PDB file of C-alpha atoms in Angstrom:
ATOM      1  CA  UNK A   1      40.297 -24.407   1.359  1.00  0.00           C
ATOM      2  CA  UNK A   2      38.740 -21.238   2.011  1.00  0.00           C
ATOM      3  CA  UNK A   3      36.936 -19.173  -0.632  1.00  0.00           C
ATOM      4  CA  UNK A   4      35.164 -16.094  -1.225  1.00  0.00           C
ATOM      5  CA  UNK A   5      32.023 -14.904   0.525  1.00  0.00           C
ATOM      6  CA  UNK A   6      31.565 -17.815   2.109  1.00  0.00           C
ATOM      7  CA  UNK A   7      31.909 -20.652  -0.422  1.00  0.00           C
ATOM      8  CA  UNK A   8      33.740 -23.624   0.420  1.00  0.00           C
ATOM      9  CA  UNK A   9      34.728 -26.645  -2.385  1.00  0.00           C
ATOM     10  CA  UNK A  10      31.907 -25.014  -4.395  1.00  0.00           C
ATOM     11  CA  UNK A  11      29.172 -25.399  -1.253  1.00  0.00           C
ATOM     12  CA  UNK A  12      27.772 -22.289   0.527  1.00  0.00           C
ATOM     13  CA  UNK A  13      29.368 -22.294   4.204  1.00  0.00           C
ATOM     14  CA  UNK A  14      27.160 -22.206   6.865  1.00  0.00           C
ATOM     15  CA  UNK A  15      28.489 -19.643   8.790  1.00  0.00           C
ATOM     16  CA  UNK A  16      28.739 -16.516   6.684  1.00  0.00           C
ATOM     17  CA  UNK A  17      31.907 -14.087   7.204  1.00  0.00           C
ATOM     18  CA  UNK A  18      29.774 -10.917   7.834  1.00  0.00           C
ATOM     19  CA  UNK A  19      26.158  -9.724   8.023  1.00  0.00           C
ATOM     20  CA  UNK A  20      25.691  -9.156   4.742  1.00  0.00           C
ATOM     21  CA  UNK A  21      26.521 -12.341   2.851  1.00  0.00           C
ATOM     22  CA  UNK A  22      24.551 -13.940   6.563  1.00  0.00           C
ATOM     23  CA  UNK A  23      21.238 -11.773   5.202  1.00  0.00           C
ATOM     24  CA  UNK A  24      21.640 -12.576   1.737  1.00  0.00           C
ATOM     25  CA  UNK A  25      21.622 -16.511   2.298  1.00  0.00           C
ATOM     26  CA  UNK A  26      18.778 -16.318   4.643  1.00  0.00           C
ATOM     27  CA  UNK A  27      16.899 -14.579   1.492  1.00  0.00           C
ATOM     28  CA  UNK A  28      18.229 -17.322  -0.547  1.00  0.00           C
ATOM     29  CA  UNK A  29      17.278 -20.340   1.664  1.00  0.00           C
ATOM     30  CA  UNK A  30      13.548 -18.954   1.589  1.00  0.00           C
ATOM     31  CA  UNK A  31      13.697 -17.539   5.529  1.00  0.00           C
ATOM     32  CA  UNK A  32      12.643 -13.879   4.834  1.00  0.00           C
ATOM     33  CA  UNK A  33      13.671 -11.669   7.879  1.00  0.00           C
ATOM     34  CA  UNK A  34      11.863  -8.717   7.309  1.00  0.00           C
ATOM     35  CA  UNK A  35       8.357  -9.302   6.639  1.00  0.00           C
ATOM     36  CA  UNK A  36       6.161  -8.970  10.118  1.00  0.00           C
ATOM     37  CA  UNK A  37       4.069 -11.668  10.459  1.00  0.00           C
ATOM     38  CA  UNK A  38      -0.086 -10.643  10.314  1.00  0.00           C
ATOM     39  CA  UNK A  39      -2.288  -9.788  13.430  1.00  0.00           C
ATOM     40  CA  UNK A  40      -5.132 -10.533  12.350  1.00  0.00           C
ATOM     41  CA  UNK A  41      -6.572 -11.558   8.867  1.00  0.00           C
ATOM     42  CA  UNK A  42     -10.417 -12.004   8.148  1.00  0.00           C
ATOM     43  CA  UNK A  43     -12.567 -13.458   4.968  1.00  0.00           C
ATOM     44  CA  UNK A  44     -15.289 -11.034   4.168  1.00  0.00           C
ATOM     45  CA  UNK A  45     -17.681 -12.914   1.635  1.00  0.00           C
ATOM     46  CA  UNK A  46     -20.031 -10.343   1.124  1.00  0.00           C
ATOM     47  CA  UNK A  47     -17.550  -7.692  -0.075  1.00  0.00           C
ATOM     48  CA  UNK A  48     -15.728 -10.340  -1.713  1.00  0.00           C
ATOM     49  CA  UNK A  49     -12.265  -9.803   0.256  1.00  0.00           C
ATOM     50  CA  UNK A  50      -9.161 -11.559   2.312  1.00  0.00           C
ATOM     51  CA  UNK A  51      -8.366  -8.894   4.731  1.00  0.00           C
ATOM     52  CA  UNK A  52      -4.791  -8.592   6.298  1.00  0.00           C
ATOM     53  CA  UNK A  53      -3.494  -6.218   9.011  1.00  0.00           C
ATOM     54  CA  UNK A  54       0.185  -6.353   9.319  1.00  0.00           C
ATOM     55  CA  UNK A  55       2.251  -6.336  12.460  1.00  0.00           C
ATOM     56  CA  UNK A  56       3.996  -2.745  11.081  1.00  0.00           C
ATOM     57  CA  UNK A  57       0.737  -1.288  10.538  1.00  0.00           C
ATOM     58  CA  UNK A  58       0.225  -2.462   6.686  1.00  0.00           C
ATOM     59  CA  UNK A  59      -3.551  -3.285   5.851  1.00  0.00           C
ATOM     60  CA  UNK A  60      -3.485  -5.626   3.012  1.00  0.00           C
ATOM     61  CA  UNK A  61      -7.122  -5.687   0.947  1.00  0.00           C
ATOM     62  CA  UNK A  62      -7.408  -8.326  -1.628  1.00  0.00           C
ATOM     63  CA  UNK A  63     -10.051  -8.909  -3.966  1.00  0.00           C
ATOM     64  CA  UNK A  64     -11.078 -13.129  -3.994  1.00  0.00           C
ATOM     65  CA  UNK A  65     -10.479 -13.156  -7.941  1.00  0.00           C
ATOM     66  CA  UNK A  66      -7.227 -11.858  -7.856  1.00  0.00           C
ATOM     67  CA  UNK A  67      -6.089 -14.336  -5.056  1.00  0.00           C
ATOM     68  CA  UNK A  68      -7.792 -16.693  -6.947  1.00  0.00           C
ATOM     69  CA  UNK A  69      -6.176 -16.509 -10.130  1.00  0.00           C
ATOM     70  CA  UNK A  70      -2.405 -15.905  -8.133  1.00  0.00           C
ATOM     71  CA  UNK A  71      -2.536 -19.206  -6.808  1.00  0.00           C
ATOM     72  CA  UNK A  72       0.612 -20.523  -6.168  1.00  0.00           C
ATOM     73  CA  UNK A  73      -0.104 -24.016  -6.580  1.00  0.00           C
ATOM     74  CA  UNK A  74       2.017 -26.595  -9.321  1.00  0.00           C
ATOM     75  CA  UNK A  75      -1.059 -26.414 -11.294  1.00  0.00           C
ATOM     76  CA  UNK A  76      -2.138 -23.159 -11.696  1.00  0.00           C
ATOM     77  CA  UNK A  77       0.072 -20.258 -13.126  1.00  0.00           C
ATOM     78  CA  UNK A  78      -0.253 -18.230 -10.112  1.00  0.00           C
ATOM     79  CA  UNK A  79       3.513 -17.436 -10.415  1.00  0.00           C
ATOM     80  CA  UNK A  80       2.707 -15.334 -13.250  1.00  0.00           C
ATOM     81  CA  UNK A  81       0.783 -12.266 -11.627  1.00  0.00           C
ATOM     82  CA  UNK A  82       2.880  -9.833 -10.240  1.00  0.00           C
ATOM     83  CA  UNK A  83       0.769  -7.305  -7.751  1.00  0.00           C
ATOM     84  CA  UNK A  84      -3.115  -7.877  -7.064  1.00  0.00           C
ATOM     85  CA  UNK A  85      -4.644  -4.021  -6.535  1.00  0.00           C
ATOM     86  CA  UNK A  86      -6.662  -3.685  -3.648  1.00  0.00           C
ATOM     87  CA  UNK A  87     -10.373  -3.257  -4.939  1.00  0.00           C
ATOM     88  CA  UNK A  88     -12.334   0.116  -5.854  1.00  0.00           C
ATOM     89  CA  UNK A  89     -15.868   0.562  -4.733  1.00  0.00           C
ATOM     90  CA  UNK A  90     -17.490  -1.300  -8.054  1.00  0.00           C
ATOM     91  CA  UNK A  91     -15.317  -4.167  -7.655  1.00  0.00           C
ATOM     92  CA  UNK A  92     -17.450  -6.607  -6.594  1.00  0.00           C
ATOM     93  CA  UNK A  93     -19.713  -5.729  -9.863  1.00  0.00           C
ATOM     94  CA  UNK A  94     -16.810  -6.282 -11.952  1.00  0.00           C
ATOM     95  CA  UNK A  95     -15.791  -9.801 -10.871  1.00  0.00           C
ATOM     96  CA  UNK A  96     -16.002 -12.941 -12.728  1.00  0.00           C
ATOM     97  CA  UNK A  97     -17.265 -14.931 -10.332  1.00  0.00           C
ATOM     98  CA  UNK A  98     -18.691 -14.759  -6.894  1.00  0.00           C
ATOM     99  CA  UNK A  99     -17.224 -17.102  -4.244  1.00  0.00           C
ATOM    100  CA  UNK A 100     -19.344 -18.306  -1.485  1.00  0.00           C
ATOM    101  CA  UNK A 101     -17.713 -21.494  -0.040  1.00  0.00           C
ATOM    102  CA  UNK A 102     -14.151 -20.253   0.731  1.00  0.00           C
ATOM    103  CA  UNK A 103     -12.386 -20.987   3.516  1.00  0.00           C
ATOM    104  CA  UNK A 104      -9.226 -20.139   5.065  1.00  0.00           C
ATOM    105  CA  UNK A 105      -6.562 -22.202   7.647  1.00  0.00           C
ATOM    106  CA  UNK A 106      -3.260 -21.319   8.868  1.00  0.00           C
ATOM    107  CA  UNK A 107      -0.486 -23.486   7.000  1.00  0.00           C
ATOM    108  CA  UNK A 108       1.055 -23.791   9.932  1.00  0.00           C
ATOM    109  CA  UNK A 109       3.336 -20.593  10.327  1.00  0.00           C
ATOM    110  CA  UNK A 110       4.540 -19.843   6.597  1.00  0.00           C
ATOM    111  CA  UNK A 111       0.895 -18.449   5.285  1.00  0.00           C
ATOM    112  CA  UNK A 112      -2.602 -19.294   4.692  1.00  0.00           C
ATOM    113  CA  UNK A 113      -4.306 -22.392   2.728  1.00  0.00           C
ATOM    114  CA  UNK A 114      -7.724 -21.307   0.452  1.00  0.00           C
ATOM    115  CA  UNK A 115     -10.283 -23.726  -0.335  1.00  0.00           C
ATOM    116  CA  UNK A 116     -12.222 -22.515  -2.985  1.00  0.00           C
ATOM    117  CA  UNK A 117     -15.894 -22.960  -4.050  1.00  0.00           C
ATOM    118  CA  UNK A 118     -15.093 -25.015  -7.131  1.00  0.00           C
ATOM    119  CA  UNK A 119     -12.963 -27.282  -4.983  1.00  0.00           C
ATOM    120  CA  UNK A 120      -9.184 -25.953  -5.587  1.00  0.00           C
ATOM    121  CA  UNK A 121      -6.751 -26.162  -1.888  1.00  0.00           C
ATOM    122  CA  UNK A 122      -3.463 -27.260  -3.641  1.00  0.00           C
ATOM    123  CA  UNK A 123      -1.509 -23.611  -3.384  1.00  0.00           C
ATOM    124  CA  UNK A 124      -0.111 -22.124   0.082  1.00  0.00           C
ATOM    125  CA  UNK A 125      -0.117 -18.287  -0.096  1.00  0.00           C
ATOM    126  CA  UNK A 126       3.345 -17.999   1.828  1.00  0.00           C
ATOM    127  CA  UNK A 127       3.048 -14.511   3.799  1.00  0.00           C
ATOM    128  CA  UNK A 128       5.979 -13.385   1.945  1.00  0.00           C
ATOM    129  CA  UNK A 129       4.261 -13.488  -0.976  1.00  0.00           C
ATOM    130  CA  UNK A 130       0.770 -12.263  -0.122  1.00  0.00           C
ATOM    131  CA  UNK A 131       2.432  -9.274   0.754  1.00  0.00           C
ATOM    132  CA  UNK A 132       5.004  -8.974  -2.089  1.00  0.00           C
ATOM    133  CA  UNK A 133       1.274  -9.343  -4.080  1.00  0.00           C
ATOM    134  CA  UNK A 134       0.056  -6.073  -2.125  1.00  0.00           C
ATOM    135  CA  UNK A 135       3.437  -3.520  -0.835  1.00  0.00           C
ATOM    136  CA  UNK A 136       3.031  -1.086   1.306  1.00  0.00           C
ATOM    137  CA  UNK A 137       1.693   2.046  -0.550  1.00  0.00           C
TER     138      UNK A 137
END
């Protein structure tokens, strides 16, 4: 038995009816569509920053603290910040703490992987939500 958008016996069909309800349960299943994937991204330890330059052009600048304390790990509450401003000129004076161990890996193709000074790896920073952290100005 059929049912609307999609919905059969209470389970989401596979094949969506039209292009719409298709792009809404990619969103849902976690495969965003529209996010271009980063060209380059580079740790700058001395100015304290994860640098990201989009494939549409976007240049992503974010400060180590506020990536930091977004981590989306189980045990932190990195859930819980909603945008991380790029950082002004004194930011680096202004920070709590001053990393000097970090180091980033691809997680395979869904984001990056931080190792922190104080020994922290447990979060992913899905692209999605690095730049949901950051929009485009």
């Amino acid at each position: 038995m059929s049912g609307i958008g999609g919905v059969r016996n209470g389970r989401v069909a596979d094949a969506a009816p039209d292009p719409a309800c298709r792009a809404f349960l990619l969103l849902a299943r976690g495969l965003a569509v529209d996010i271009p994937p980063p060209e380059r991204v580079s740790l700058d330890v001395k100015m304290q920053r994860l640098n990201i330059e989009w494939a549409d052009g976007h240049a992503s600048v974010f400060p180590l603290d506020g990536l930091r304390e977004a981590c989306p790990c189980a045990e932190c509450e990195g859930k819980k910040v909603e945008r991380i401003p790029k950082p002004g000129v004194l930011h680096i004076f202004r920070q709590k703490n001053r990393w000097k161990n970090v180091r980033i890996e691809k997680a395979g193709s869904v984001g990056l992987r931080i190792t922190w000074d104080d020994g922290h790896r447990g979060g992913i920073y899905r692209w999605e939500r690095l730049r949901e952290l950051q929009p485009a100005e």
